[in-house]
């Protein structure tokens, strides 16, 4: 995965409302998957984005009793729903855009019980043959909105 250059200079803005951020992060899920698979896919993509772009994570905090709470993305994350064909089409457009960080979960990922088996099956699969349960897109707000603005929230 090639990271967009702007990620190196990303200036965390936890003081700005998420709707006013210059960057936007969305996860687009196949709307027809069972809820458990949707949640699993979203969680896996969140981990992938956190690893690829740790600058989007805010500082940990303490509650009034001194209890520790993990840092969360200051960008927020909008979770959207679309038919599988639209998820695939948006992914194709997003990976062609050099200014976007794109993560994905192909259906084969949830079928494999061992990560190395997933990698092996992925290596045997042609890109055009992969079905996607979900994609994540992080990038300049205008570029992300251009791809996803018409999609509904997952409900």
mmCIF file of N, CA, C and O in Angstrom, residues 57-111:
data_model
loop_
_atom_site.group_PDB
_atom_site.id
_atom_site.type_symbol
_atom_site.label_atom_id
_atom_site.label_comp_id
_atom_site.label_asym_id
_atom_site.label_seq_id
_atom_site.Cartn_x
_atom_site.Cartn_y
_atom_site.Cartn_z
ATOM 1 N N UNK A 57 -5.316 9.413 15.155
ATOM 2 C CA UNK A 57 -5.760 9.045 16.499
ATOM 3 C C UNK A 57 -5.444 10.150 17.485
ATOM 4 O O UNK A 57 -4.308 10.626 17.566
ATOM 5 N N UNK A 58 -6.449 10.533 18.249
ATOM 6 C CA UNK A 58 -6.273 11.551 19.270
ATOM 7 C C UNK A 58 -5.577 10.990 20.497
ATOM 8 O O UNK A 58 -5.369 9.777 20.630
ATOM 9 N N UNK A 59 -5.239 11.875 21.384
ATOM 10 C CA UNK A 59 -4.572 11.486 22.627
ATOM 11 C C UNK A 59 -5.538 10.731 23.535
ATOM 12 O O UNK A 59 -6.731 11.005 23.536
ATOM 13 N N UNK A 60 -5.011 9.802 24.339
ATOM 14 C CA UNK A 60 -5.865 9.156 25.333
ATOM 15 C C UNK A 60 -6.340 10.190 26.347
ATOM 16 O O UNK A 60 -5.745 11.259 26.489
ATOM 17 N N UNK A 61 -7.413 9.861 27.049
ATOM 18 C CA UNK A 61 -7.934 10.784 28.040
ATOM 19 C C UNK A 61 -8.224 10.087 29.355
ATOM 20 O O UNK A 61 -8.207 8.860 29.443
ATOM 21 N N UNK A 62 -8.487 10.890 30.352
ATOM 22 C CA UNK A 62 -8.848 10.391 31.677
ATOM 23 C C UNK A 62 -10.234 10.890 32.029
ATOM 24 O O UNK A 62 -10.586 12.030 31.721
ATOM 25 N N UNK A 63 -11.020 10.039 32.680
ATOM 26 C CA UNK A 63 -12.300 10.515 33.177
ATOM 27 C C UNK A 63 -12.094 11.190 34.537
ATOM 28 O O UNK A 63 -10.971 11.259 35.035
ATOM 29 N N UNK A 64 -13.161 11.698 35.100
ATOM 30 C CA UNK A 64 -13.072 12.449 36.353
ATOM 31 C C UNK A 64 -12.563 11.594 37.512
ATOM 32 O O UNK A 64 -12.045 12.131 38.497
ATOM 33 N N UNK A 65 -12.682 10.266 37.385
ATOM 34 C CA UNK A 65 -12.186 9.374 38.434
ATOM 35 C C UNK A 65 -10.757 8.921 38.186
ATOM 36 O O UNK A 65 -10.225 8.113 38.942
ATOM 37 N N UNK A 66 -10.143 9.413 37.110
ATOM 38 C CA UNK A 66 -8.773 9.027 36.783
ATOM 39 C C UNK A 66 -8.675 7.776 35.926
ATOM 40 O O UNK A 66 -7.580 7.286 35.674
ATOM 41 N N UNK A 67 -9.809 7.253 35.480
ATOM 42 C CA UNK A 67 -9.799 6.071 34.617
ATOM 43 C C UNK A 67 -9.321 6.417 33.216
ATOM 44 O O UNK A 67 -9.712 7.437 32.655
ATOM 45 N N UNK A 68 -8.485 5.565 32.663
ATOM 46 C CA UNK A 68 -7.898 5.808 31.340
ATOM 47 C C UNK A 68 -8.845 5.362 30.225
ATOM 48 O O UNK A 68 -9.521 4.339 30.344
ATOM 49 N N UNK A 69 -8.865 6.153 29.136
ATOM 50 C CA UNK A 69 -9.660 5.844 27.951
ATOM 51 C C UNK A 69 -8.794 6.070 26.716
ATOM 52 O O UNK A 69 -8.065 7.059 26.636
ATOM 53 N N UNK A 70 -8.881 5.144 25.779
ATOM 54 C CA UNK A 70 -8.020 5.205 24.594
ATOM 55 C C UNK A 70 -8.345 6.419 23.722
ATOM 56 O O UNK A 70 -9.463 6.925 23.734
ATOM 57 N N UNK A 71 -7.345 6.834 22.964
ATOM 58 C CA UNK A 71 -7.558 7.905 21.996
ATOM 59 C C UNK A 71 -8.403 7.407 20.836
ATOM 60 O O UNK A 71 -8.306 6.249 20.438
ATOM 61 N N UNK A 72 -9.236 8.269 20.338
ATOM 62 C CA UNK A 72 -10.114 7.946 19.218
ATOM 63 C C UNK A 72 -9.764 8.827 18.025
ATOM 64 O O UNK A 72 -9.084 9.846 18.180
ATOM 65 N N UNK A 73 -10.210 8.479 16.833
ATOM 66 C CA UNK A 73 -9.905 9.308 15.664
ATOM 67 C C UNK A 73 -10.534 10.700 15.784
ATOM 68 O O UNK A 73 -11.745 10.819 15.932
ATOM 69 N N UNK A 74 -9.710 11.724 15.717
ATOM 70 C CA UNK A 74 -10.219 13.093 15.764
ATOM 71 C C UNK A 74 -10.926 13.456 14.461
ATOM 72 O O UNK A 74 -11.664 14.428 14.404
ATOM 73 N N UNK A 75 -10.722 12.653 13.426
ATOM 74 C CA UNK A 75 -11.396 12.879 12.150
ATOM 75 C C UNK A 75 -12.834 12.396 12.180
ATOM 76 O O UNK A 75 -13.627 12.762 11.315
ATOM 77 N N UNK A 76 -13.167 11.551 13.149
ATOM 78 C CA UNK A 76 -14.434 10.860 13.105
ATOM 79 C C UNK A 76 -14.386 9.820 11.999
ATOM 80 O O UNK A 76 -13.393 9.713 11.263
ATOM 81 N N UNK A 77 -15.421 9.039 11.894
ATOM 82 C CA UNK A 77 -15.515 8.036 10.830
ATOM 83 C C UNK A 77 -16.977 7.842 10.508
ATOM 84 O O UNK A 77 -17.768 7.481 11.382
ATOM 85 N N UNK A 78 -17.340 8.093 9.275
ATOM 86 C CA UNK A 78 -18.712 7.928 8.822
ATOM 87 C C UNK A 78 -18.851 6.537 8.220
ATOM 88 O O UNK A 78 -18.050 6.143 7.369
ATOM 89 N N UNK A 79 -19.853 5.793 8.666
ATOM 90 C CA UNK A 79 -20.066 4.434 8.160
ATOM 91 C C UNK A 79 -21.280 4.467 7.232
ATOM 92 O O UNK A 79 -22.390 4.804 7.644
ATOM 93 N N UNK A 80 -21.026 4.121 5.987
ATOM 94 C CA UNK A 80 -22.021 4.200 4.922
ATOM 95 C C UNK A 80 -22.382 2.808 4.415
ATOM 96 O O UNK A 80 -21.631 1.851 4.643
ATOM 97 N N UNK A 81 -23.498 2.708 3.706
ATOM 98 C CA UNK A 81 -23.951 1.436 3.161
ATOM 99 C C UNK A 81 -24.192 1.567 1.668
ATOM 100 O O UNK A 81 -24.640 2.604 1.192
ATOM 101 N N UNK A 82 -23.879 0.491 0.943
ATOM 102 C CA UNK A 82 -24.092 0.474 -0.497
ATOM 103 C C UNK A 82 -24.212 -0.977 -0.969
ATOM 104 O O UNK A 82 -23.708 -1.886 -0.309
ATOM 105 N N UNK A 83 -24.841 -1.195 -2.105
ATOM 106 C CA UNK A 83 -24.851 -2.537 -2.683
ATOM 107 C C UNK A 83 -23.421 -2.953 -3.029
ATOM 108 O O UNK A 83 -22.553 -2.110 -3.292
ATOM 109 N N UNK A 84 -23.186 -4.252 -3.059
ATOM 110 C CA UNK A 84 -21.841 -4.778 -3.308
ATOM 111 C C UNK A 84 -21.220 -4.213 -4.586
ATOM 112 O O UNK A 84 -20.023 -3.894 -4.615
ATOM 113 N N UNK A 85 -21.997 -4.077 -5.640
ATOM 114 C CA UNK A 85 -21.461 -3.559 -6.908
ATOM 115 C C UNK A 85 -20.979 -2.120 -6.765
ATOM 116 O O UNK A 85 -19.971 -1.732 -7.380
ATOM 117 N N UNK A 86 -21.656 -1.340 -5.946
ATOM 118 C CA UNK A 86 -21.243 0.048 -5.720
ATOM 119 C C UNK A 86 -19.979 0.088 -4.867
ATOM 120 O O UNK A 86 -19.080 0.904 -5.110
ATOM 121 N N UNK A 87 -19.888 -0.780 -3.859
ATOM 122 C CA UNK A 87 -18.670 -0.865 -3.038
ATOM 123 C C UNK A 87 -17.474 -1.143 -3.953
ATOM 124 O O UNK A 87 -16.433 -0.483 -3.865
ATOM 125 N N UNK A 88 -17.635 -2.095 -4.845
ATOM 126 C CA UNK A 88 -16.554 -2.453 -5.781
ATOM 127 C C UNK A 88 -16.194 -1.263 -6.683
ATOM 128 O O UNK A 88 -15.032 -0.962 -6.900
ATOM 129 N N UNK A 89 -17.205 -0.581 -7.218
ATOM 130 C CA UNK A 89 -16.962 0.547 -8.131
ATOM 131 C C UNK A 89 -16.265 1.703 -7.401
ATOM 132 O O UNK A 89 -15.340 2.309 -7.959
ATOM 133 N N UNK A 90 -16.697 1.999 -6.208
ATOM 134 C CA UNK A 90 -16.066 3.085 -5.445
ATOM 135 C C UNK A 90 -14.628 2.716 -5.128
ATOM 136 O O UNK A 90 -13.719 3.554 -5.213
ATOM 137 N N UNK A 91 -14.383 1.461 -4.764
ATOM 138 C CA UNK A 91 -13.012 1.037 -4.494
ATOM 139 C C UNK A 91 -12.129 1.256 -5.724
ATOM 140 O O UNK A 91 -11.016 1.766 -5.621
ATOM 141 N N UNK A 92 -12.624 0.868 -6.885
ATOM 142 C CA UNK A 92 -11.846 1.020 -8.116
ATOM 143 C C UNK A 92 -11.492 2.487 -8.356
ATOM 144 O O UNK A 92 -10.347 2.808 -8.717
ATOM 145 N N UNK A 93 -12.440 3.377 -8.152
ATOM 146 C CA UNK A 93 -12.160 4.805 -8.328
ATOM 147 C C UNK A 93 -11.193 5.314 -7.271
ATOM 148 O O UNK A 93 -10.301 6.112 -7.561
ATOM 149 N N UNK A 94 -11.389 4.870 -6.036
ATOM 150 C CA UNK A 94 -10.564 5.361 -4.934
ATOM 151 C C UNK A 94 -9.104 4.934 -5.078
ATOM 152 O O UNK A 94 -8.199 5.735 -4.844
ATOM 153 N N UNK A 95 -8.856 3.679 -5.458
ATOM 154 C CA UNK A 95 -7.467 3.234 -5.583
ATOM 155 C C UNK A 95 -6.764 3.922 -6.749
ATOM 156 O O UNK A 95 -5.534 3.998 -6.763
ATOM 157 N N UNK A 96 -7.518 4.444 -7.690
ATOM 158 C CA UNK A 96 -6.927 5.174 -8.812
ATOM 159 C C UNK A 96 -6.561 6.609 -8.437
ATOM 160 O O UNK A 96 -5.849 7.277 -9.185
ATOM 161 N N UNK A 97 -7.036 7.074 -7.298
ATOM 162 C CA UNK A 97 -6.762 8.451 -6.860
ATOM 163 C C UNK A 97 -5.538 8.457 -5.945
ATOM 164 O O UNK A 97 -5.567 7.851 -4.874
ATOM 165 N N UNK A 98 -4.468 9.115 -6.343
ATOM 166 C CA UNK A 98 -3.229 9.059 -5.555
ATOM 167 C C UNK A 98 -3.307 9.771 -4.206
ATOM 168 O O UNK A 98 -2.474 9.528 -3.343
ATOM 169 N N UNK A 99 -4.330 10.601 -3.995
ATOM 170 C CA UNK A 99 -4.409 11.363 -2.751
ATOM 171 C C UNK A 99 -5.264 10.678 -1.686
ATOM 172 O O UNK A 99 -5.521 11.251 -0.631
ATOM 173 N N UNK A 100 -5.692 9.428 -1.927
ATOM 174 C CA UNK A 100 -6.537 8.728 -0.975
ATOM 175 C C UNK A 100 -5.828 7.511 -0.386
ATOM 176 O O UNK A 100 -5.119 6.798 -1.094
ATOM 177 N N UNK A 101 -6.049 7.286 0.889
ATOM 178 C CA UNK A 101 -5.626 6.053 1.539
ATOM 179 C C UNK A 101 -6.829 5.119 1.483
ATOM 180 O O UNK A 101 -7.906 5.469 1.982
ATOM 181 N N UNK A 102 -6.666 3.967 0.867
ATOM 182 C CA UNK A 102 -7.772 3.031 0.692
ATOM 183 C C UNK A 102 -7.427 1.721 1.378
ATOM 184 O O UNK A 102 -6.355 1.155 1.158
ATOM 185 N N UNK A 103 -8.339 1.259 2.227
ATOM 186 C CA UNK A 103 -8.233 -0.054 2.839
ATOM 187 C C UNK A 103 -9.442 -0.853 2.379
ATOM 188 O O UNK A 103 -10.473 -0.282 2.014
ATOM 189 N N UNK A 104 -9.305 -2.170 2.369
ATOM 190 C CA UNK A 104 -10.442 -2.969 1.946
ATOM 191 C C UNK A 104 -10.462 -4.299 2.673
ATOM 192 O O UNK A 104 -9.460 -4.735 3.226
ATOM 193 N N UNK A 105 -11.632 -4.907 2.671
ATOM 194 C CA UNK A 105 -11.772 -6.271 3.150
ATOM 195 C C UNK A 105 -12.478 -7.061 2.076
ATOM 196 O O UNK A 105 -13.671 -6.844 1.806
ATOM 197 N N UNK A 106 -11.714 -7.925 1.442
ATOM 198 C CA UNK A 106 -12.290 -8.819 0.448
ATOM 199 C C UNK A 106 -13.025 -9.941 1.174
ATOM 200 O O UNK A 106 -12.688 -10.296 2.312
ATOM 201 N N UNK A 107 -14.020 -10.493 0.522
ATOM 202 C CA UNK A 107 -14.820 -11.564 1.124
ATOM 203 C C UNK A 107 -13.955 -12.737 1.568
ATOM 204 O O UNK A 107 -14.237 -13.370 2.587
ATOM 205 N N UNK A 108 -12.881 -12.996 0.847
ATOM 206 C CA UNK A 108 -12.030 -14.138 1.210
ATOM 207 C C UNK A 108 -11.395 -13.955 2.585
ATOM 208 O O UNK A 108 -11.060 -14.936 3.236
ATOM 209 N N UNK A 109 -11.292 -12.735 3.056
ATOM 210 C CA UNK A 109 -10.690 -12.491 4.371
ATOM 211 C C UNK A 109 -11.529 -13.098 5.489
ATOM 212 O O UNK A 109 -10.986 -13.585 6.481
ATOM 213 N N UNK A 110 -12.839 -13.067 5.354
ATOM 214 C CA UNK A 110 -13.686 -13.608 6.416
ATOM 215 C C UNK A 110 -13.913 -15.109 6.269
ATOM 216 O O UNK A 110 -14.397 -15.737 7.193
ATOM 217 N N UNK A 111 -13.541 -15.656 5.145
ATOM 218 C CA UNK A 111 -13.643 -17.112 4.977
ATOM 219 C C UNK A 111 -12.419 -17.822 5.529
ATOM 220 O O UNK A 111 -12.490 -18.986 5.893
#
